[in-house]
């Protein structure tokens, strides 16, 4: 079952709670919260205060994508604020195994994200520990960028490795997902779709969310 995670990066922050409720009503499953520090990526967004402001006010699963250097320094703050999934970048962690263990020990779900140029094999020895792998399909930092098609083989390879090892982790894809690109991502094996600009700018986001979720059913019926 495909799950859809709108990224609030493209929301109108002047009425953030209304924007999030609009996505909840449209059939979203998760809420993707993009945290940027101005160092790991060339942009600054939000911190634990925003997670706390939304926690308990919406029923969506709070999925926090940490695009920050030294993410290990902030895990407790985000977990206490209400994060239900903490995803760190492999490229930002010198001691990735330790960071993964710290998240698990707090009782939070753990994900690791890979930039488009980062190979999958850097996860070889931590893959069994993860609840989610996030394959970035844009270079992180901004919403509204073009989908990078060269990540499709990486999604396929991860789906194969997941099957081979019998893992239950979720394969999430983030960046440039819209009415044209989602089909490729789902066919490659993605299970959780993050979409920012495509959903928040859509006059009727429910139509796109329904399309995202219906494709696998249609494929199965064929
Ligand atoms: C990029 C962020 C994405 C972004 C997606 O750094 O991690 O979550 O908001 O936005 P769109 O869907 O507009 O590419
Ligand atoms: Zn993201």
mmCIF file of C-alpha atoms and ligand atoms in Angstrom:
data_model
loop_
_atom_site.group_PDB
_atom_site.id
_atom_site.type_symbol
_atom_site.label_atom_id
_atom_site.label_comp_id
_atom_site.label_asym_id
_atom_site.label_seq_id
_atom_site.Cartn_x
_atom_site.Cartn_y
_atom_site.Cartn_z
ATOM 1 C CA UNK A 1 0.000 0.000 0.000
ATOM 2 C CA UNK A 2 1.546 3.287 -1.118
ATOM 3 C CA UNK A 3 1.639 6.043 1.465
ATOM 4 C CA UNK A 4 1.745 9.737 0.588
ATOM 5 C CA UNK A 5 3.742 12.269 2.592
ATOM 6 C CA UNK A 6 3.200 15.942 1.667
ATOM 7 C CA UNK A 7 6.284 18.043 2.391
ATOM 8 C CA UNK A 8 5.337 21.204 4.286
ATOM 9 C CA UNK A 9 8.272 23.007 2.695
ATOM 10 C CA UNK A 10 5.835 24.123 -0.017
ATOM 11 C CA UNK A 11 3.005 25.070 2.384
ATOM 12 C CA UNK A 12 1.889 28.619 3.194
ATOM 13 C CA UNK A 13 3.504 29.058 6.609
ATOM 14 C CA UNK A 14 1.178 31.937 7.421
ATOM 15 C CA UNK A 15 -1.569 29.343 7.930
ATOM 16 C CA UNK A 16 0.444 26.177 8.424
ATOM 17 C CA UNK A 17 -2.079 24.218 10.465
ATOM 18 C CA UNK A 18 -4.829 24.864 7.899
ATOM 19 C CA UNK A 19 -2.469 23.786 5.128
ATOM 20 C CA UNK A 20 -1.641 20.564 6.935
ATOM 21 C CA UNK A 21 -5.322 19.846 7.617
ATOM 22 C CA UNK A 22 -6.006 20.403 3.914
ATOM 23 C CA UNK A 23 -3.561 17.551 3.157
ATOM 24 C CA UNK A 24 -5.047 15.375 5.884
ATOM 25 C CA UNK A 25 -8.521 15.860 4.385
ATOM 26 C CA UNK A 26 -7.139 15.106 0.917
ATOM 27 C CA UNK A 27 -6.054 11.615 2.036
ATOM 28 C CA UNK A 28 -2.380 12.050 2.992
ATOM 29 C CA UNK A 29 -0.875 9.465 5.356
ATOM 30 C CA UNK A 30 2.326 11.039 6.639
ATOM 31 C CA UNK A 31 3.526 14.623 7.047
ATOM 32 C CA UNK A 32 7.065 15.220 5.787
ATOM 33 C CA UNK A 33 8.914 17.923 7.718
ATOM 34 C CA UNK A 34 12.096 19.182 6.035
ATOM 35 C CA UNK A 35 14.654 20.469 8.514
ATOM 36 C CA UNK A 36 17.574 22.409 6.967
ATOM 37 C CA UNK A 37 20.496 24.032 8.774
ATOM 38 C CA UNK A 38 22.195 26.211 6.143
ATOM 39 C CA UNK A 39 25.325 24.029 6.352
ATOM 40 C CA UNK A 40 24.497 20.543 5.098
ATOM 41 C CA UNK A 41 22.225 22.213 2.550
ATOM 42 C CA UNK A 42 22.221 25.838 1.358
ATOM 43 C CA UNK A 43 18.896 26.746 2.985
ATOM 44 C CA UNK A 44 17.447 27.188 6.484
ATOM 45 C CA UNK A 45 13.939 26.059 7.358
ATOM 46 C CA UNK A 46 12.487 24.916 10.658
ATOM 47 C CA UNK A 47 13.334 23.206 13.935
ATOM 48 C CA UNK A 48 11.673 21.258 16.743
ATOM 49 C CA UNK A 49 9.287 24.146 17.538
ATOM 50 C CA UNK A 50 7.374 23.536 14.315
ATOM 51 C CA UNK A 51 7.173 19.787 14.982
ATOM 52 C CA UNK A 52 5.856 20.558 18.470
ATOM 53 C CA UNK A 53 3.290 23.011 17.131
ATOM 54 C CA UNK A 54 1.843 20.328 14.814
ATOM 55 C CA UNK A 55 2.176 17.329 17.122
ATOM 56 C CA UNK A 56 -1.179 16.291 18.568
ATOM 57 C CA UNK A 57 -3.092 18.682 16.293
ATOM 58 C CA UNK A 58 -3.127 16.373 13.266
ATOM 59 C CA UNK A 59 -3.434 12.613 12.927
ATOM 60 C CA UNK A 60 -0.739 12.320 10.251
ATOM 61 C CA UNK A 61 2.439 10.374 11.042
ATOM 62 C CA UNK A 62 5.188 12.962 11.666
ATOM 63 C CA UNK A 63 8.119 12.134 9.384
ATOM 64 C CA UNK A 64 11.114 14.390 10.051
ATOM 65 C CA UNK A 65 13.827 14.639 7.380
ATOM 66 C CA UNK A 66 16.973 16.071 8.961
ATOM 67 C CA UNK A 67 19.144 17.821 6.366
ATOM 68 C CA UNK A 68 21.609 19.003 8.988
ATOM 69 C CA UNK A 69 25.225 18.448 9.912
ATOM 70 C CA UNK A 70 25.798 16.480 13.117
ATOM 71 C CA UNK A 71 22.169 15.293 13.349
ATOM 72 C CA UNK A 72 23.090 13.273 16.452
ATOM 73 C CA UNK A 73 23.132 16.561 18.424
ATOM 74 C CA UNK A 74 19.425 17.224 17.846
ATOM 75 C CA UNK A 75 17.704 13.838 17.971
ATOM 76 C CA UNK A 76 16.285 14.207 21.489
ATOM 77 C CA UNK A 77 14.854 17.662 20.735
ATOM 78 C CA UNK A 78 12.947 16.415 17.699
ATOM 79 C CA UNK A 79 11.751 13.220 19.385
ATOM 80 C CA UNK A 80 10.464 15.128 22.419
ATOM 81 C CA UNK A 81 8.733 17.577 20.061
ATOM 82 C CA UNK A 82 6.722 14.689 18.587
ATOM 83 C CA UNK A 83 8.722 13.283 15.669
ATOM 84 C CA UNK A 84 7.658 9.696 14.903
ATOM 85 C CA UNK A 85 10.305 9.010 12.253
ATOM 86 C CA UNK A 86 13.756 10.603 12.270
ATOM 87 C CA UNK A 87 15.642 10.356 8.991
ATOM 88 C CA UNK A 88 19.296 11.386 8.900
ATOM 89 C CA UNK A 89 21.569 11.703 5.880
ATOM 90 C CA UNK A 90 24.314 9.097 5.547
ATOM 91 C CA UNK A 91 26.538 11.898 4.163
ATOM 92 C CA UNK A 92 26.095 13.940 7.370
ATOM 93 C CA UNK A 93 27.040 11.163 9.815
ATOM 94 C CA UNK A 94 30.638 10.180 10.465
ATOM 95 C CA UNK A 95 29.338 7.488 12.827
ATOM 96 C CA UNK A 96 26.137 6.456 11.093
ATOM 97 C CA UNK A 97 25.740 3.216 13.055
ATOM 98 C CA UNK A 98 25.887 5.123 16.347
ATOM 99 C CA UNK A 99 23.308 7.696 15.203
ATOM 100 C CA UNK A 100 20.971 4.918 14.031
ATOM 101 C CA UNK A 101 21.283 3.166 17.400
ATOM 102 C CA UNK A 102 20.618 6.434 19.290
ATOM 103 C CA UNK A 103 17.359 6.946 17.400
ATOM 104 C CA UNK A 104 16.252 3.358 18.028
ATOM 105 C CA UNK A 105 17.113 3.558 21.726
ATOM 106 C CA UNK A 106 14.820 6.605 22.090
ATOM 107 C CA UNK A 107 11.960 4.465 20.775
ATOM 108 C CA UNK A 108 11.641 6.371 17.511
ATOM 109 C CA UNK A 109 11.477 4.945 13.987
ATOM 110 C CA UNK A 110 14.731 5.463 12.082
ATOM 111 C CA UNK A 111 15.438 6.288 8.459
ATOM 112 C CA UNK A 112 18.575 7.037 6.477
ATOM 113 C CA UNK A 113 18.562 9.303 3.409
ATOM 114 C CA UNK A 114 20.924 9.124 0.427
ATOM 115 C CA UNK A 115 21.678 12.029 -1.895
ATOM 116 C CA UNK A 116 21.373 11.302 -5.627
ATOM 117 C CA UNK A 117 25.121 10.678 -6.021
ATOM 118 C CA UNK A 118 25.491 8.480 -2.908
ATOM 119 C CA UNK A 119 25.626 4.754 -3.654
ATOM 120 C CA UNK A 120 23.355 2.286 -1.924
ATOM 121 C CA UNK A 121 26.218 0.121 -0.715
ATOM 122 C CA UNK A 122 27.094 2.620 2.049
ATOM 123 C CA UNK A 123 24.080 1.105 3.864
ATOM 124 C CA UNK A 124 25.217 -2.485 3.527
ATOM 125 C CA UNK A 125 26.029 -2.949 7.224
ATOM 126 C CA UNK A 126 23.159 -0.905 8.726
ATOM 127 C CA UNK A 127 20.311 -1.815 6.368
ATOM 128 C CA UNK A 128 18.908 -4.502 8.684
ATOM 129 C CA UNK A 129 18.508 -1.879 11.452
ATOM 130 C CA UNK A 130 16.402 0.581 9.476
ATOM 131 C CA UNK A 131 12.666 1.298 9.298
ATOM 132 C CA UNK A 132 13.073 3.412 6.172
ATOM 133 C CA UNK A 133 15.512 4.329 3.426
ATOM 134 C CA UNK A 134 14.944 7.679 1.750
ATOM 135 C CA UNK A 135 16.223 7.890 -1.813
ATOM 136 C CA UNK A 136 16.597 11.556 -2.744
ATOM 137 C CA UNK A 137 15.500 12.257 -6.309
ATOM 138 C CA UNK A 138 16.740 15.876 -6.172
ATOM 139 C CA UNK A 139 19.770 17.378 -4.464
ATOM 140 C CA UNK A 140 18.341 18.385 -1.094
ATOM 141 C CA UNK A 141 17.858 22.038 -0.164
ATOM 142 C CA UNK A 142 14.834 23.329 -2.037
ATOM 143 C CA UNK A 143 11.353 22.374 -3.125
ATOM 144 C CA UNK A 144 10.211 22.585 -6.735
ATOM 145 C CA UNK A 145 13.314 21.074 -8.376
ATOM 146 C CA UNK A 146 13.350 18.704 -11.357
ATOM 147 C CA UNK A 147 13.258 14.970 -10.751
ATOM 148 C CA UNK A 148 16.629 13.242 -11.382
ATOM 149 C CA UNK A 149 15.882 10.117 -13.441
ATOM 150 C CA UNK A 150 19.281 8.518 -12.808
ATOM 151 C CA UNK A 151 18.131 7.546 -9.273
ATOM 152 C CA UNK A 152 15.604 5.028 -10.638
ATOM 153 C CA UNK A 153 18.121 2.122 -10.786
ATOM 154 C CA UNK A 154 19.015 2.830 -7.151
ATOM 155 C CA UNK A 155 15.360 2.500 -6.105
ATOM 156 C CA UNK A 156 15.134 -0.777 -8.034
ATOM 157 C CA UNK A 157 18.338 -2.098 -6.465
ATOM 158 C CA UNK A 158 17.041 -1.232 -2.988
ATOM 159 C CA UNK A 159 13.728 -2.981 -3.666
ATOM 160 C CA UNK A 160 15.643 -6.072 -4.789
ATOM 161 C CA UNK A 161 17.908 -6.000 -1.748
ATOM 162 C CA UNK A 162 14.882 -5.588 0.520
ATOM 163 C CA UNK A 163 13.323 -8.708 -1.015
ATOM 164 C CA UNK A 164 16.585 -10.631 -0.899
ATOM 165 C CA UNK A 165 17.075 -9.930 2.816
ATOM 166 C CA UNK A 166 13.366 -10.256 3.668
ATOM 167 C CA UNK A 167 13.300 -6.789 5.256
ATOM 168 C CA UNK A 168 10.222 -4.797 6.214
ATOM 169 C CA UNK A 169 11.709 -1.301 5.801
ATOM 170 C CA UNK A 170 9.883 1.319 3.747
ATOM 171 C CA UNK A 171 11.367 2.720 0.541
ATOM 172 C CA UNK A 172 10.684 6.454 0.431
ATOM 173 C CA UNK A 173 11.440 8.759 -2.493
ATOM 174 C CA UNK A 174 11.644 12.534 -2.168
ATOM 175 C CA UNK A 175 12.035 15.313 -4.734
ATOM 176 C CA UNK A 176 10.356 16.297 -7.979
ATOM 177 C CA UNK A 177 7.466 13.866 -7.600
ATOM 178 C CA UNK A 178 4.438 14.991 -9.590
ATOM 179 C CA UNK A 179 1.772 13.705 -11.984
ATOM 180 C CA UNK A 180 4.441 12.845 -14.579
ATOM 181 C CA UNK A 181 7.199 11.272 -12.456
ATOM 182 C CA UNK A 182 5.327 9.237 -9.820
ATOM 183 C CA UNK A 183 4.667 6.307 -12.173
ATOM 184 C CA UNK A 184 8.396 5.684 -12.708
ATOM 185 C CA UNK A 185 9.124 5.865 -8.995
ATOM 186 C CA UNK A 186 6.356 3.433 -8.068
ATOM 187 C CA UNK A 187 7.318 1.000 -10.815
ATOM 188 C CA UNK A 188 10.898 1.052 -9.507
ATOM 189 C CA UNK A 189 9.647 -0.004 -6.062
ATOM 190 C CA UNK A 190 8.920 3.136 -3.996
ATOM 191 C CA UNK A 191 6.384 2.729 -1.190
ATOM 192 C CA UNK A 192 6.242 6.171 0.423
ATOM 193 C CA UNK A 193 6.033 9.188 -1.894
ATOM 194 C CA UNK A 194 7.049 12.634 -0.653
ATOM 195 C CA UNK A 195 5.630 15.520 -2.674
ATOM 196 C CA UNK A 196 5.812 19.207 -1.825
ATOM 197 C CA UNK A 197 5.074 21.639 -4.637
ATOM 198 C CA UNK A 198 2.913 19.217 -6.647
ATOM 199 C CA UNK A 199 0.504 18.702 -3.729
ATOM 200 C CA UNK A 200 0.445 22.141 -2.109
ATOM 201 C CA UNK A 201 0.005 23.911 -5.455
ATOM 202 C CA UNK A 202 -2.657 21.512 -6.728
ATOM 203 C CA UNK A 203 -6.188 22.970 -6.716
ATOM 204 C CA UNK A 204 -7.454 19.504 -5.725
ATOM 205 C CA UNK A 205 -4.632 17.591 -3.986
ATOM 206 C CA UNK A 206 -6.980 14.669 -3.296
ATOM 207 C CA UNK A 207 -6.980 13.817 -7.021
ATOM 208 C CA UNK A 208 -3.188 13.504 -7.102
ATOM 209 C CA UNK A 209 -3.072 11.571 -3.833
ATOM 210 C CA UNK A 210 -5.688 9.153 -5.184
ATOM 211 C CA UNK A 211 -3.676 8.727 -8.408
ATOM 212 C CA UNK A 212 -0.495 8.006 -6.401
ATOM 213 C CA UNK A 213 -2.325 5.313 -4.440
ATOM 214 C CA UNK A 214 -4.288 3.772 -7.306
ATOM 215 C CA UNK A 215 -1.417 2.971 -9.649
ATOM 216 C CA UNK A 216 -0.200 -0.119 -7.771
ATOM 217 C CA UNK A 217 -3.771 -1.448 -7.647
ATOM 218 C CA UNK A 218 -4.184 -0.937 -11.404
ATOM 219 C CA UNK A 219 -0.823 -2.586 -12.075
ATOM 220 C CA UNK A 220 -1.792 -5.563 -9.950
ATOM 221 C CA UNK A 221 -5.102 -5.955 -11.809
ATOM 222 C CA UNK A 222 -3.412 -6.129 -15.210
HETATM 223 C C1 LIG B 1 14.216 18.773 -0.678
HETATM 224 C C2 LIG B 1 13.218 18.262 0.340
HETATM 225 C C3 LIG B 1 11.967 17.750 -0.254
HETATM 226 C C4 LIG B 1 11.187 18.812 -0.994
HETATM 227 C C5 LIG B 1 10.276 18.147 -1.978
HETATM 228 O O1 LIG B 1 15.365 19.117 -0.055
HETATM 229 O O2 LIG B 1 13.771 17.210 1.101
HETATM 230 O O3 LIG B 1 11.154 17.118 0.719
HETATM 231 O O4 LIG B 1 10.437 19.609 -0.156
HETATM 232 O O5 LIG B 1 9.661 19.148 -2.715
HETATM 233 P P1 LIG B 1 9.174 18.915 -4.204
HETATM 234 O O6 LIG B 1 8.150 17.819 -4.149
HETATM 235 O O7 LIG B 1 8.616 20.236 -4.593
HETATM 236 O O8 LIG B 1 10.394 18.505 -4.989
HETATM 237 ZN ZN1 LIG B 2 12.460 15.920 2.366
#
